[in-house]
MMTF fields as JSON, N, C-alpha, C and O atoms, coordinates in Angstrom:
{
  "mmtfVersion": "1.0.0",
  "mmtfProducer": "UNKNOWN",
  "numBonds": 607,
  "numAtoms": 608,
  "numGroups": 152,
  "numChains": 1,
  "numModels": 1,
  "chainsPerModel": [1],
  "groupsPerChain": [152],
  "chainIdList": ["A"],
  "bondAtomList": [4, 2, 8, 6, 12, 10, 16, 14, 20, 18, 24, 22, 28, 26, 32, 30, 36, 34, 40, 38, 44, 42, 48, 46, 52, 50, 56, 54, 60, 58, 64, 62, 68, 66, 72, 70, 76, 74, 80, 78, 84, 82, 88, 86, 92, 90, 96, 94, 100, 98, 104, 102, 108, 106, 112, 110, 116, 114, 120, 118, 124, 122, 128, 126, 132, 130, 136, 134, 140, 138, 144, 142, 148, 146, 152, 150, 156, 154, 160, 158, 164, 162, 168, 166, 172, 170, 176, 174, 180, 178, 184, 182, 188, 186, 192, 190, 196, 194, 200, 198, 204, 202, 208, 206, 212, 210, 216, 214, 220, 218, 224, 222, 228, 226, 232, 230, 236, 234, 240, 238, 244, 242, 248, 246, 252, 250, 256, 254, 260, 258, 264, 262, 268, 266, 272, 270, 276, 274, 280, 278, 284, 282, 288, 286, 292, 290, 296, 294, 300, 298, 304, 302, 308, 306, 312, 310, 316, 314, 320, 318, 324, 322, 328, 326, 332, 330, 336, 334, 340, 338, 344, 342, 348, 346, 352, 350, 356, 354, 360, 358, 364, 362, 368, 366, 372, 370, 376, 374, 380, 378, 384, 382, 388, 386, 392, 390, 396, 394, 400, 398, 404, 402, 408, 406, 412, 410, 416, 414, 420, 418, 424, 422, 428, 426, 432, 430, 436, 434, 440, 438, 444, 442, 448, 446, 452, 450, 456, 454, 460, 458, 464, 462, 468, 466, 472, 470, 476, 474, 480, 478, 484, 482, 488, 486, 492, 490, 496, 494, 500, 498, 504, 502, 508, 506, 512, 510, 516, 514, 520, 518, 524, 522, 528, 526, 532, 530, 536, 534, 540, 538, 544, 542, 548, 546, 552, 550, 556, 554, 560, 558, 564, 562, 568, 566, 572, 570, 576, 574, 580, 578, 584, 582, 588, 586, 592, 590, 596, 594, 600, 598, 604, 602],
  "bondOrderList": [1, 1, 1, 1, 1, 1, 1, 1, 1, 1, 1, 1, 1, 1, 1, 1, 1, 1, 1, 1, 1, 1, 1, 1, 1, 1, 1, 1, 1, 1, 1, 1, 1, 1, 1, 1, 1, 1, 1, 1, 1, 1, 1, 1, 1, 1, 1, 1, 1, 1, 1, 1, 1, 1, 1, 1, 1, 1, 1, 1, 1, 1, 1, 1, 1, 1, 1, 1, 1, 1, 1, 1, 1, 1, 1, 1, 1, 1, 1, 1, 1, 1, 1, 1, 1, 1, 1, 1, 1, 1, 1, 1, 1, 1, 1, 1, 1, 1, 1, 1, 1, 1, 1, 1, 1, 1, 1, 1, 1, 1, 1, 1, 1, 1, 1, 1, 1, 1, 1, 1, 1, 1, 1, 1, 1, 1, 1, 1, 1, 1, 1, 1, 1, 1, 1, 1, 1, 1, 1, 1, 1, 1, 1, 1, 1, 1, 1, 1, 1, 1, 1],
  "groupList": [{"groupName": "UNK", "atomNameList": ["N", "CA", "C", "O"], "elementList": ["N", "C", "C", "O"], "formalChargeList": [0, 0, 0, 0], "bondAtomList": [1, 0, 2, 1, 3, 2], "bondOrderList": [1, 1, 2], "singleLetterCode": "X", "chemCompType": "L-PEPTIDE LINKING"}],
  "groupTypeList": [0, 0, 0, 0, 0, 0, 0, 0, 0, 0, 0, 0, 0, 0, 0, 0, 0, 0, 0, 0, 0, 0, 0, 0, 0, 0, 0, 0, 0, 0, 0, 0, 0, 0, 0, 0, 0, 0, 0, 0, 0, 0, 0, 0, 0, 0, 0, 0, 0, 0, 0, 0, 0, 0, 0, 0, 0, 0, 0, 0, 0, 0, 0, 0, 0, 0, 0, 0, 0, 0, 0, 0, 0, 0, 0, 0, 0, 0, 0, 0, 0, 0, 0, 0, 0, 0, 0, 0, 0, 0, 0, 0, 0, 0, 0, 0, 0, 0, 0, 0, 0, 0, 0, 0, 0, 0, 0, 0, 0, 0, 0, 0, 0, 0, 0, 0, 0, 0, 0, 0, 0, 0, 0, 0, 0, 0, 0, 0, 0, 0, 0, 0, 0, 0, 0, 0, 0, 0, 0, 0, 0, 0, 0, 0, 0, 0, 0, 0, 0, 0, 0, 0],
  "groupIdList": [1, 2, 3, 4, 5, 6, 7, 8, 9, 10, 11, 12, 13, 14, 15, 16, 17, 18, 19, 20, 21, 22, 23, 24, 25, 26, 27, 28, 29, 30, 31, 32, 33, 34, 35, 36, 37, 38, 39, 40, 41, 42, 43, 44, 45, 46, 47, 48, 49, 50, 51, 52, 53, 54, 55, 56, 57, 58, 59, 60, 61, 62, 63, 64, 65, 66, 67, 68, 69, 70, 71, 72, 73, 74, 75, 76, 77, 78, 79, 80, 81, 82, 83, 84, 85, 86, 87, 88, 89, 90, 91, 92, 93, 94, 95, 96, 97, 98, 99, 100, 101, 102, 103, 104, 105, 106, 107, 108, 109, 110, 111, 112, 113, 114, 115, 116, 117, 118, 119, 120, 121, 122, 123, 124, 125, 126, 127, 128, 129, 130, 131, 132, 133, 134, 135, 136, 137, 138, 139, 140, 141, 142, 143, 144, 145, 146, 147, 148, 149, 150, 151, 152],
  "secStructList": [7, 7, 6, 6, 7, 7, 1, 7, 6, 6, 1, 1, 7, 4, 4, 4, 7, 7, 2, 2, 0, 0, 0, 0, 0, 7, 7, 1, 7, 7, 7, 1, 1, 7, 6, 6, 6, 7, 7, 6, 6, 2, 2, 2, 2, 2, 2, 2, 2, 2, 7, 2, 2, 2, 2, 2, 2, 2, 2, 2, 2, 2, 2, 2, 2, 1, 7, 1, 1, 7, 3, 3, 7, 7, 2, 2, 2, 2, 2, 6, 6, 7, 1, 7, 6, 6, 6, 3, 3, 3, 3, 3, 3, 3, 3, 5, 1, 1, 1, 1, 7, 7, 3, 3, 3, 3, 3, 3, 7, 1, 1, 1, 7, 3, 3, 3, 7, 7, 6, 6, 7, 7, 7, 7, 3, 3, 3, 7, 6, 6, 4, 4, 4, 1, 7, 5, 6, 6, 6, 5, 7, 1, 7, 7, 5, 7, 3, 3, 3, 3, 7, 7],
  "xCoordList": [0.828, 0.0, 0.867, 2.007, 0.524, 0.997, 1.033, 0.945, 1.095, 0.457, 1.547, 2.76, 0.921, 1.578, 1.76, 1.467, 2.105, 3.112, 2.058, 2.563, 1.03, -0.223, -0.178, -1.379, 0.191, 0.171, 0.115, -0.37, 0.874, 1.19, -0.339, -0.273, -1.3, -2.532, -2.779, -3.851, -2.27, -2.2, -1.473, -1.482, -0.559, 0.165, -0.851, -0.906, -1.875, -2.068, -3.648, -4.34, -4.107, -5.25, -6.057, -5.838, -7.426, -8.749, -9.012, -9.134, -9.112, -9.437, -8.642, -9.09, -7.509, -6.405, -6.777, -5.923, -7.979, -8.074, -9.442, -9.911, -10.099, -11.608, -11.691, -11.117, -12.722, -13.491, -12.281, -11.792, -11.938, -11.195, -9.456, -8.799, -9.17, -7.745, -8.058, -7.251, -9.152, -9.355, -9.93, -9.744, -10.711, -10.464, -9.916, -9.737, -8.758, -7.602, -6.259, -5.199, -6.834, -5.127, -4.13, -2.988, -4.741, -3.47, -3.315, -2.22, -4.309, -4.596, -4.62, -4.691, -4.53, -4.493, -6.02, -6.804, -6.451, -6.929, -7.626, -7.66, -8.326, -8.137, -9.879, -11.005, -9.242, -10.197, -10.157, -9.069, -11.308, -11.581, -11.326, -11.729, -10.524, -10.901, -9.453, -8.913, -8.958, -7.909, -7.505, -7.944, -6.997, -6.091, -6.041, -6.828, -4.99, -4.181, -5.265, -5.232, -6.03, -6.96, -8.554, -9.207, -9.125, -10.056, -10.372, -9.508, -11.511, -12.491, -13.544, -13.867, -14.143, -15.301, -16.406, -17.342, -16.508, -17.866, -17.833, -18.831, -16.631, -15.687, -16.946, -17.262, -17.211, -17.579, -19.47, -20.05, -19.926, -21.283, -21.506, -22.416, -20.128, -19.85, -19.618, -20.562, -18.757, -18.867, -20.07, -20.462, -20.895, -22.186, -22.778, -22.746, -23.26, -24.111, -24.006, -24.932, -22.651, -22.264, -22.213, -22.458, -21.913, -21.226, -22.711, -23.098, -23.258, -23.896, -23.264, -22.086, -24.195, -23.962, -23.281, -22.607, -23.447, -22.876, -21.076, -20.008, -21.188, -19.796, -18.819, -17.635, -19.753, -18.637, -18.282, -17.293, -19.35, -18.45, -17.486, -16.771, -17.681, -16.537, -15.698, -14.931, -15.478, -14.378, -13.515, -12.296, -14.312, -14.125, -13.415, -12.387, -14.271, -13.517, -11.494, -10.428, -12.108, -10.77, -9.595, -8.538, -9.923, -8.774, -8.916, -7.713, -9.476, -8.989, -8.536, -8.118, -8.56, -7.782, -6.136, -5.182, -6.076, -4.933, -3.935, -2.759, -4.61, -4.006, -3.857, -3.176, -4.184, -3.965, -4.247, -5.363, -3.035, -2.706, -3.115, -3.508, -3.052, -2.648, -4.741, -5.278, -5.216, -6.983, -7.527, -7.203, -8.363, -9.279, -10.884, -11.363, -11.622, -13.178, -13.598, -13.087, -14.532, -15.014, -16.277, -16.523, -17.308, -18.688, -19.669, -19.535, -20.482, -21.438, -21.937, -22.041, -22.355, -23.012, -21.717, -22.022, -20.476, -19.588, -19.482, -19.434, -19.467, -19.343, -21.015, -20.925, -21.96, -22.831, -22.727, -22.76, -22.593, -22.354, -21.172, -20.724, -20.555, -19.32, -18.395, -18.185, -18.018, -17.524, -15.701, -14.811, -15.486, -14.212, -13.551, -14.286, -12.224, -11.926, -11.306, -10.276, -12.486, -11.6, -10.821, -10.237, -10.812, -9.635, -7.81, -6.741, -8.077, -7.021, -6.874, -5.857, -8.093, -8.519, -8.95, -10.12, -8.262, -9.503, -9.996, -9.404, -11.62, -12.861, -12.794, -12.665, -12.859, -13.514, -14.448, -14.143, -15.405, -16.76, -16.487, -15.928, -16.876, -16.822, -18.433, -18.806, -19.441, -20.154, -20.121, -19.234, -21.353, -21.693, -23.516, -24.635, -23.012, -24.638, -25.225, -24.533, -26.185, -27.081, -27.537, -28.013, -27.429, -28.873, -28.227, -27.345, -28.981, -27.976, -27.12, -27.483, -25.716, -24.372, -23.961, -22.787, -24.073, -23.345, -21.908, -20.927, -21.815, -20.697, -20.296, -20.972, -19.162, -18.491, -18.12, -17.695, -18.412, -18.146, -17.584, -18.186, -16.618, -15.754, -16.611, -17.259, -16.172, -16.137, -15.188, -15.089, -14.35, -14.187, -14.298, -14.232, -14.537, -15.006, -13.508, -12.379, -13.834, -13.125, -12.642, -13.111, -11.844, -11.819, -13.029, -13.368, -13.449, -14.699, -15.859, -16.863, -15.982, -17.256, -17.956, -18.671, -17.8, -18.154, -17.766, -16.603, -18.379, -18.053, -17.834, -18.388, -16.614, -16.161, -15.721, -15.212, -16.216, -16.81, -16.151, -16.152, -15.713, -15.366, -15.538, -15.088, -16.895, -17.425, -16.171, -15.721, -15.928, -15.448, -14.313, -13.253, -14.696, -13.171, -13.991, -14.224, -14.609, -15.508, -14.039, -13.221, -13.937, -13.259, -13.506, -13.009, -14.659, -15.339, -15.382, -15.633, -15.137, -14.9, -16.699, -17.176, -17.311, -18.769, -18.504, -17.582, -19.242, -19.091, -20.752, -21.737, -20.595, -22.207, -21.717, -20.603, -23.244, -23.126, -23.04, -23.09, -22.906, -22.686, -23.552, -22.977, -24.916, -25.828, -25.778, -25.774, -25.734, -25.415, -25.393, -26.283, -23.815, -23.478, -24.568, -24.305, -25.744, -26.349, -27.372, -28.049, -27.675, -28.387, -28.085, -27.423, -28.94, -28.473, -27.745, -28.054, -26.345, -25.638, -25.903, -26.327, -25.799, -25.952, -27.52, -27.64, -28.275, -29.299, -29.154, -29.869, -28.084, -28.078, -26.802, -26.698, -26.295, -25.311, -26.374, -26.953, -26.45, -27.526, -27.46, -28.203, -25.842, -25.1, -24.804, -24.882, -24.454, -24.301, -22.611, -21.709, -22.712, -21.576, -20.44, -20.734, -19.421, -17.908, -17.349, -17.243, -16.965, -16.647, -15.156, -15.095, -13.859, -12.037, -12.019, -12.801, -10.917, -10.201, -8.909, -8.56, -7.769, -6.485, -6.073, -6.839, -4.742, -4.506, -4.226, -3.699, -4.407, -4.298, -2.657, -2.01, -2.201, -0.849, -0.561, 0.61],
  "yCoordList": [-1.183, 0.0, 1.238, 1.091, 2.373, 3.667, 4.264, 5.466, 4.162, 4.671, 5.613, 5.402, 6.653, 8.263, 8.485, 9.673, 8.0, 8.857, 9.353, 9.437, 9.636, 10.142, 11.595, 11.726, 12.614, 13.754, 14.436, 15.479, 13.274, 13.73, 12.819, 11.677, 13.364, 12.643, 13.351, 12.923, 14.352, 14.598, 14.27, 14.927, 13.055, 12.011, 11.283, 11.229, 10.565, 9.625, 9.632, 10.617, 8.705, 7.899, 7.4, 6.459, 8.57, 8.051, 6.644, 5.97, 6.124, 4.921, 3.816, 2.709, 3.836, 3.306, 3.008, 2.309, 3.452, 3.008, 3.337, 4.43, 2.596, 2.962, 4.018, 4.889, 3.26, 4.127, 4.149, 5.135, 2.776, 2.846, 3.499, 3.898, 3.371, 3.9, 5.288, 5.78, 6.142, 7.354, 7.624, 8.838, 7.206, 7.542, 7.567, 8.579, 5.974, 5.718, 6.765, 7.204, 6.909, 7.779, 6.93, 7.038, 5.868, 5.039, 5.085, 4.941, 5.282, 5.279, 4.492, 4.787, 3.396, 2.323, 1.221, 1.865, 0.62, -0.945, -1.363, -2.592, -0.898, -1.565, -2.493, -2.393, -3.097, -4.689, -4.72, -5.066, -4.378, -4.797, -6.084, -6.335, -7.094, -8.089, -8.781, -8.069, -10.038, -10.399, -10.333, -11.112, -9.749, -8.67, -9.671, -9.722, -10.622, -11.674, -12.69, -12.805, -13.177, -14.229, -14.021, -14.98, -12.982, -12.791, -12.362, -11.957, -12.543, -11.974, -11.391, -11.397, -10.761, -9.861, -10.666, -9.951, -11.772, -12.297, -12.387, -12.422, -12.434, -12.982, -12.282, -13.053, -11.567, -10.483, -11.027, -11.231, -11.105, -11.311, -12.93, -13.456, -13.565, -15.494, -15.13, -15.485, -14.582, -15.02, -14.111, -14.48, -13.011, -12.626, -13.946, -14.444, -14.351, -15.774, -16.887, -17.514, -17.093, -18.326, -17.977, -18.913, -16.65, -16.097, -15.014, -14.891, -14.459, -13.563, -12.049, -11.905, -10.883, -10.028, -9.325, -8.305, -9.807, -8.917, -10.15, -9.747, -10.91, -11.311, -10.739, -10.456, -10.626, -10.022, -8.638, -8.202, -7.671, -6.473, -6.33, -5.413, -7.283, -7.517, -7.951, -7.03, -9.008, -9.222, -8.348, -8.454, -7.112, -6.343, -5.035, -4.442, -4.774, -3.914, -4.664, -4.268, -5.636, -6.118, -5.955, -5.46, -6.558, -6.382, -4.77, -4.52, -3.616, -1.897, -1.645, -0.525, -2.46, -1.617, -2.746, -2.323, -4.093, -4.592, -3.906, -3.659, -3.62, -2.778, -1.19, -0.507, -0.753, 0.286, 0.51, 0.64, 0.547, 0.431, 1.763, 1.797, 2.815, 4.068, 4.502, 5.27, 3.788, 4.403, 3.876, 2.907, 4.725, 4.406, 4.184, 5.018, 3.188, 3.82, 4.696, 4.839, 5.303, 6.531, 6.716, 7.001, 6.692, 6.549, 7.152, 8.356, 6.99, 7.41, 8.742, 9.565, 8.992, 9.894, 11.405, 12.586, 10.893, 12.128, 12.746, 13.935, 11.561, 12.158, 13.162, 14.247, 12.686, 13.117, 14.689, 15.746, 14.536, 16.138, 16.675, 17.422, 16.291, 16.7, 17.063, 18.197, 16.104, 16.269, 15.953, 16.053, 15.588, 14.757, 16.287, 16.943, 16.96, 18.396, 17.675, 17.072, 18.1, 17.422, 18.199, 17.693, 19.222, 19.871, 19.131, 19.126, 18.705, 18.009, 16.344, 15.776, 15.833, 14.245, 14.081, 14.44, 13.504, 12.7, 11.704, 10.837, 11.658, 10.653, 10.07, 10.833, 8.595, 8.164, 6.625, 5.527, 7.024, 6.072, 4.956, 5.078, 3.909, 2.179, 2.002, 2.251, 1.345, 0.51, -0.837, -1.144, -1.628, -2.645, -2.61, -2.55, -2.671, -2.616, -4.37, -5.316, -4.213, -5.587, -6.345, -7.408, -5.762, -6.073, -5.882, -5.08, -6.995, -6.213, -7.468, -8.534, -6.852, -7.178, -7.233, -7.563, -7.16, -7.244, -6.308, -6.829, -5.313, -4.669, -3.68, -3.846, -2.651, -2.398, -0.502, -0.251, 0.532, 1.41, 2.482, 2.476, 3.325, 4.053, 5.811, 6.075, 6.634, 8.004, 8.308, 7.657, 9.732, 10.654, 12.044, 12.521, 12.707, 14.316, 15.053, 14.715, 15.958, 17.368, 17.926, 17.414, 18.821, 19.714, 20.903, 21.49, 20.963, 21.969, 21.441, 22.122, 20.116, 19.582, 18.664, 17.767, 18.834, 17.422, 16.713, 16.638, 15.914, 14.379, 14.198, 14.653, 13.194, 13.049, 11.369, 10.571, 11.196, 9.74, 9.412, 9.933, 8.446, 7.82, 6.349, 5.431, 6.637, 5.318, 4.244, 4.511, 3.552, 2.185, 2.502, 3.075, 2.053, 2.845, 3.859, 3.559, 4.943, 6.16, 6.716, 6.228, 8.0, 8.986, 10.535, 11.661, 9.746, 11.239, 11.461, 10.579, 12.564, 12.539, 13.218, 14.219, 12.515, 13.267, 13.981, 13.655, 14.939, 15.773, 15.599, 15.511, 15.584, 15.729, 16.323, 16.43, 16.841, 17.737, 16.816, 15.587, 17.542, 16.656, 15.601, 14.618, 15.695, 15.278, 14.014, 12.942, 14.053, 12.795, 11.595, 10.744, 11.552, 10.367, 9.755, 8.599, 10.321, 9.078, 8.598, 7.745, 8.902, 8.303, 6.596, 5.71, 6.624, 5.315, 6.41, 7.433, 5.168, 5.711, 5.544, 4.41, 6.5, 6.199, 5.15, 4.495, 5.243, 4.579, 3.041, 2.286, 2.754, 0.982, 1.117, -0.041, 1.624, 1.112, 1.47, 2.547, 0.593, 0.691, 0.295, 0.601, -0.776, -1.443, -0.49, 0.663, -0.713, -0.028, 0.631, 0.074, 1.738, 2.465, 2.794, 3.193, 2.673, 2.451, 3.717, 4.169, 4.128, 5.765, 5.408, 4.749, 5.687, 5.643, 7.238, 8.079, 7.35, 8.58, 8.332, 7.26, 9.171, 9.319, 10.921, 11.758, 11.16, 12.393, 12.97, 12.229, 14.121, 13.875, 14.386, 14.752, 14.267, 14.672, 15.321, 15.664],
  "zCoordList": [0.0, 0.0, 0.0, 0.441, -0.403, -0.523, 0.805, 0.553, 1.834, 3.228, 3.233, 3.202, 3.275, 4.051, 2.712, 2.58, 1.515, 0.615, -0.385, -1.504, -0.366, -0.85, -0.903, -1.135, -0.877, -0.846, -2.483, -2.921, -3.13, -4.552, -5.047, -5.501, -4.908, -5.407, -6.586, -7.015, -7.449, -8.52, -9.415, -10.457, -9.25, -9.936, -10.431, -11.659, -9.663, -9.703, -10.232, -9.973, -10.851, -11.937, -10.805, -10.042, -10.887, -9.783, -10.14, -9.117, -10.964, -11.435, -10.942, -11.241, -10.219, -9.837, -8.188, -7.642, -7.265, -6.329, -5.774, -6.092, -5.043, -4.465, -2.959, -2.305, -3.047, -1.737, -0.649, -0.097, -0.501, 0.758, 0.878, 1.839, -0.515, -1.02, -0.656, 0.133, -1.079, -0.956, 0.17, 0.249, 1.431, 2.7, 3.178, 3.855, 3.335, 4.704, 3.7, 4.146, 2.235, 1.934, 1.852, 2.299, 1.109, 0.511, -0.596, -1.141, -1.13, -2.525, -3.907, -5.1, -3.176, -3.367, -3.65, -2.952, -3.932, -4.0, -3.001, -3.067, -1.915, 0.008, -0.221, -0.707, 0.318, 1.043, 2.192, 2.651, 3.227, 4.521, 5.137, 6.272, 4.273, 4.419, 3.547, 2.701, 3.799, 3.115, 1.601, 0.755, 1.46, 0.212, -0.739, -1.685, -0.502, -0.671, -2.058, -3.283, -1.029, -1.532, -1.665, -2.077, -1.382, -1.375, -3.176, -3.954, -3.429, -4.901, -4.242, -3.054, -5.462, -5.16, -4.433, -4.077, -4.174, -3.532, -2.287, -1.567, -1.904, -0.695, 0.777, 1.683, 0.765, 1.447, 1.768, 2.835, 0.453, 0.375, 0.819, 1.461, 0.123, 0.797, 2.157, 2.863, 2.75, 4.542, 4.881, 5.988, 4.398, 4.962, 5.42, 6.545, 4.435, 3.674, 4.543, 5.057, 4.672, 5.838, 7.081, 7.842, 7.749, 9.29, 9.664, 10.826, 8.748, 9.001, 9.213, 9.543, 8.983, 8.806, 10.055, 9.904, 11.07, 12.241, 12.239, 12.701, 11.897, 11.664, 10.994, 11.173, 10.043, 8.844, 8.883, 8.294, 9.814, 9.966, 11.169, 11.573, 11.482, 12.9, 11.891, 11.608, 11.17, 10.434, 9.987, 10.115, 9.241, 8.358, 9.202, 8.877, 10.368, 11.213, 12.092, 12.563, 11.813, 12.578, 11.76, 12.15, 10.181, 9.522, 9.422, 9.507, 9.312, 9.123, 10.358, 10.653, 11.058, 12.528, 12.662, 13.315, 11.971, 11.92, 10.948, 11.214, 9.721, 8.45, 8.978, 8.213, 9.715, 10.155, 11.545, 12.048, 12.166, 13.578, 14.165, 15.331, 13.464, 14.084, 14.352, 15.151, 13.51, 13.83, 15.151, 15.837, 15.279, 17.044, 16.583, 15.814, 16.999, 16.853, 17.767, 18.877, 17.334, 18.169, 18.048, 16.876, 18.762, 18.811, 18.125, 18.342, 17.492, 16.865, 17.035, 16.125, 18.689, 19.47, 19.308, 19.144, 19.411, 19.656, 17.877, 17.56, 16.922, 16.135, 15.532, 14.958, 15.747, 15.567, 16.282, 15.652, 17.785, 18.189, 18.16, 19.03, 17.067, 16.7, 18.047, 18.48, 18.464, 19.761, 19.364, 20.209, 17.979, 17.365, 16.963, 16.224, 17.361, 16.43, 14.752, 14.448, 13.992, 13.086, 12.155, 11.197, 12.387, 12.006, 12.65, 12.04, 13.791, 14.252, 13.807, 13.409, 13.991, 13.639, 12.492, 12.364, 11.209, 10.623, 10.992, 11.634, 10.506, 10.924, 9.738, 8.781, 9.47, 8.329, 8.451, 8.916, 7.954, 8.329, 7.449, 6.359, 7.925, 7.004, 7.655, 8.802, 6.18, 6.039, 5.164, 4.368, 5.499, 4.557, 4.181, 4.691, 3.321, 1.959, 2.965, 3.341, 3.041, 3.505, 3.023, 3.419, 1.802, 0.75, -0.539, -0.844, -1.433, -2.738, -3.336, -3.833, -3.06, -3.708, -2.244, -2.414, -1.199, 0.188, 0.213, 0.745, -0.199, -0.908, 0.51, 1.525, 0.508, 1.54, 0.923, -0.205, 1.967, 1.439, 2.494, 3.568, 2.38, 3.158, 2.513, 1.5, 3.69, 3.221, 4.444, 5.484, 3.981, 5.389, 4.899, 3.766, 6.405, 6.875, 6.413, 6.767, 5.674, 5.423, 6.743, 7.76, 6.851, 7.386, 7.659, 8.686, 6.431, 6.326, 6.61, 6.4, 7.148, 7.703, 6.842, 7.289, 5.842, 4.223, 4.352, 4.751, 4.137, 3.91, 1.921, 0.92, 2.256, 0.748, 0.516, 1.303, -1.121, -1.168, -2.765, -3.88, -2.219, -4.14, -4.015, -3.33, -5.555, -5.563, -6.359, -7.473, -5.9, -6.527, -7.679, -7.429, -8.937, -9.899, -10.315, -11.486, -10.054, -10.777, -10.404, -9.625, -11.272, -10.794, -10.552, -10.541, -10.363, -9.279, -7.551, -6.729, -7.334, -5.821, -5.347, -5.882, -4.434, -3.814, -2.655, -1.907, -2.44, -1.527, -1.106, -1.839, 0.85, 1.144, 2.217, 2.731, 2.539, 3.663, 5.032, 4.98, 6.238, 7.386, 8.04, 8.505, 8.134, 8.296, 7.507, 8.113, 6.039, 5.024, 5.507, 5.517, 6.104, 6.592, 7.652, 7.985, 8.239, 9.123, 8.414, 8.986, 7.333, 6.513, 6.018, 6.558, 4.684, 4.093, 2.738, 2.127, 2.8, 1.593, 0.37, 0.151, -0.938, -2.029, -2.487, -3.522, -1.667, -1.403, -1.562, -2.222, -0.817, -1.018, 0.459, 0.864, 0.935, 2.069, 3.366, 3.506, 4.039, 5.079, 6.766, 7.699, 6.666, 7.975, 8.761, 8.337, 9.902, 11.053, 10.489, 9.864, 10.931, 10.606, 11.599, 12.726, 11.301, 12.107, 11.377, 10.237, 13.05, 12.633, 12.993, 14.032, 12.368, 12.894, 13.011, 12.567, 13.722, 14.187, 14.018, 14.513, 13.298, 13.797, 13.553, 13.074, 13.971, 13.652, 12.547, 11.718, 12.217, 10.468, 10.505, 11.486, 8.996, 8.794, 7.897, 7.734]
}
């Protein structure tokens, strides 16, 4: 993974990494879930077999093994914005329920937006703050996992 060396993101081809490359700032490729051996079903197959509250425990375990330096941080603080995120970035992980069982990242601006890149699109979304407690993109609907680290 690219970790930290992301700054030069005007090098680099939106199409070249998803949602999660463009939240955690790797910019890269990222899978909640084993890199290595996993395919696209991988996710919707252990839903299927483990169930849905498994698999986002799964999914949270490997983003906090792949990245040591994030904290979760509660729903309630981020809601009353209790996080300075001018000092912290926040960035939210869901899972779609329904569907394709699919997996989707955003994180908060500095300026209070939330910012989102779907899959290989190479468009970046911007929503207002409120956004995020919704359902995403009208199909991400799982309980949402808010990380914190310091930004750099």
């Amino acid at each position: 993974m690219n970790l930290r060396e992301a700054k030069r993101t005007w090098s680099l081809d939106r199409w070249d990494y998803n949602c999660g490359g463009y939240a955690l700032e790797t910019y890269d490729w990222y899978l909640p879930y084993d890199n290595e051996s996993a395919s696209w079903s991988y996710l919707g197959d252990y839903i299927e077999e483990a169930g849905f509250d498994a698999a986002n425990e799964m999914c949270i375990d490997h983003i906090l093994a792949d990245f040591p330096e994030l904290r979760i941080v509660r729903e309630q603080a981020v809601r009353d914005k209790l996080v300075d995120f001018n000092k912290y970035q926040i960035i939210a992980f869901r899972i779609e329920t329904e569907g394709t069982n699919d997996f989707h990242f955003m994180k908060l601006g500095k300026n209070g937006s939330w910012y989102e890149k779907r899959g290989a699109s190479g468009i970046i979304h911007r929503h207002n703050y409120e956004y995020i407690f919704g359902v995403w993109n009208g199909r991400y609907n799982g309980n949402i996992t808010f990380f914190t680290r310091e930004r750099y």
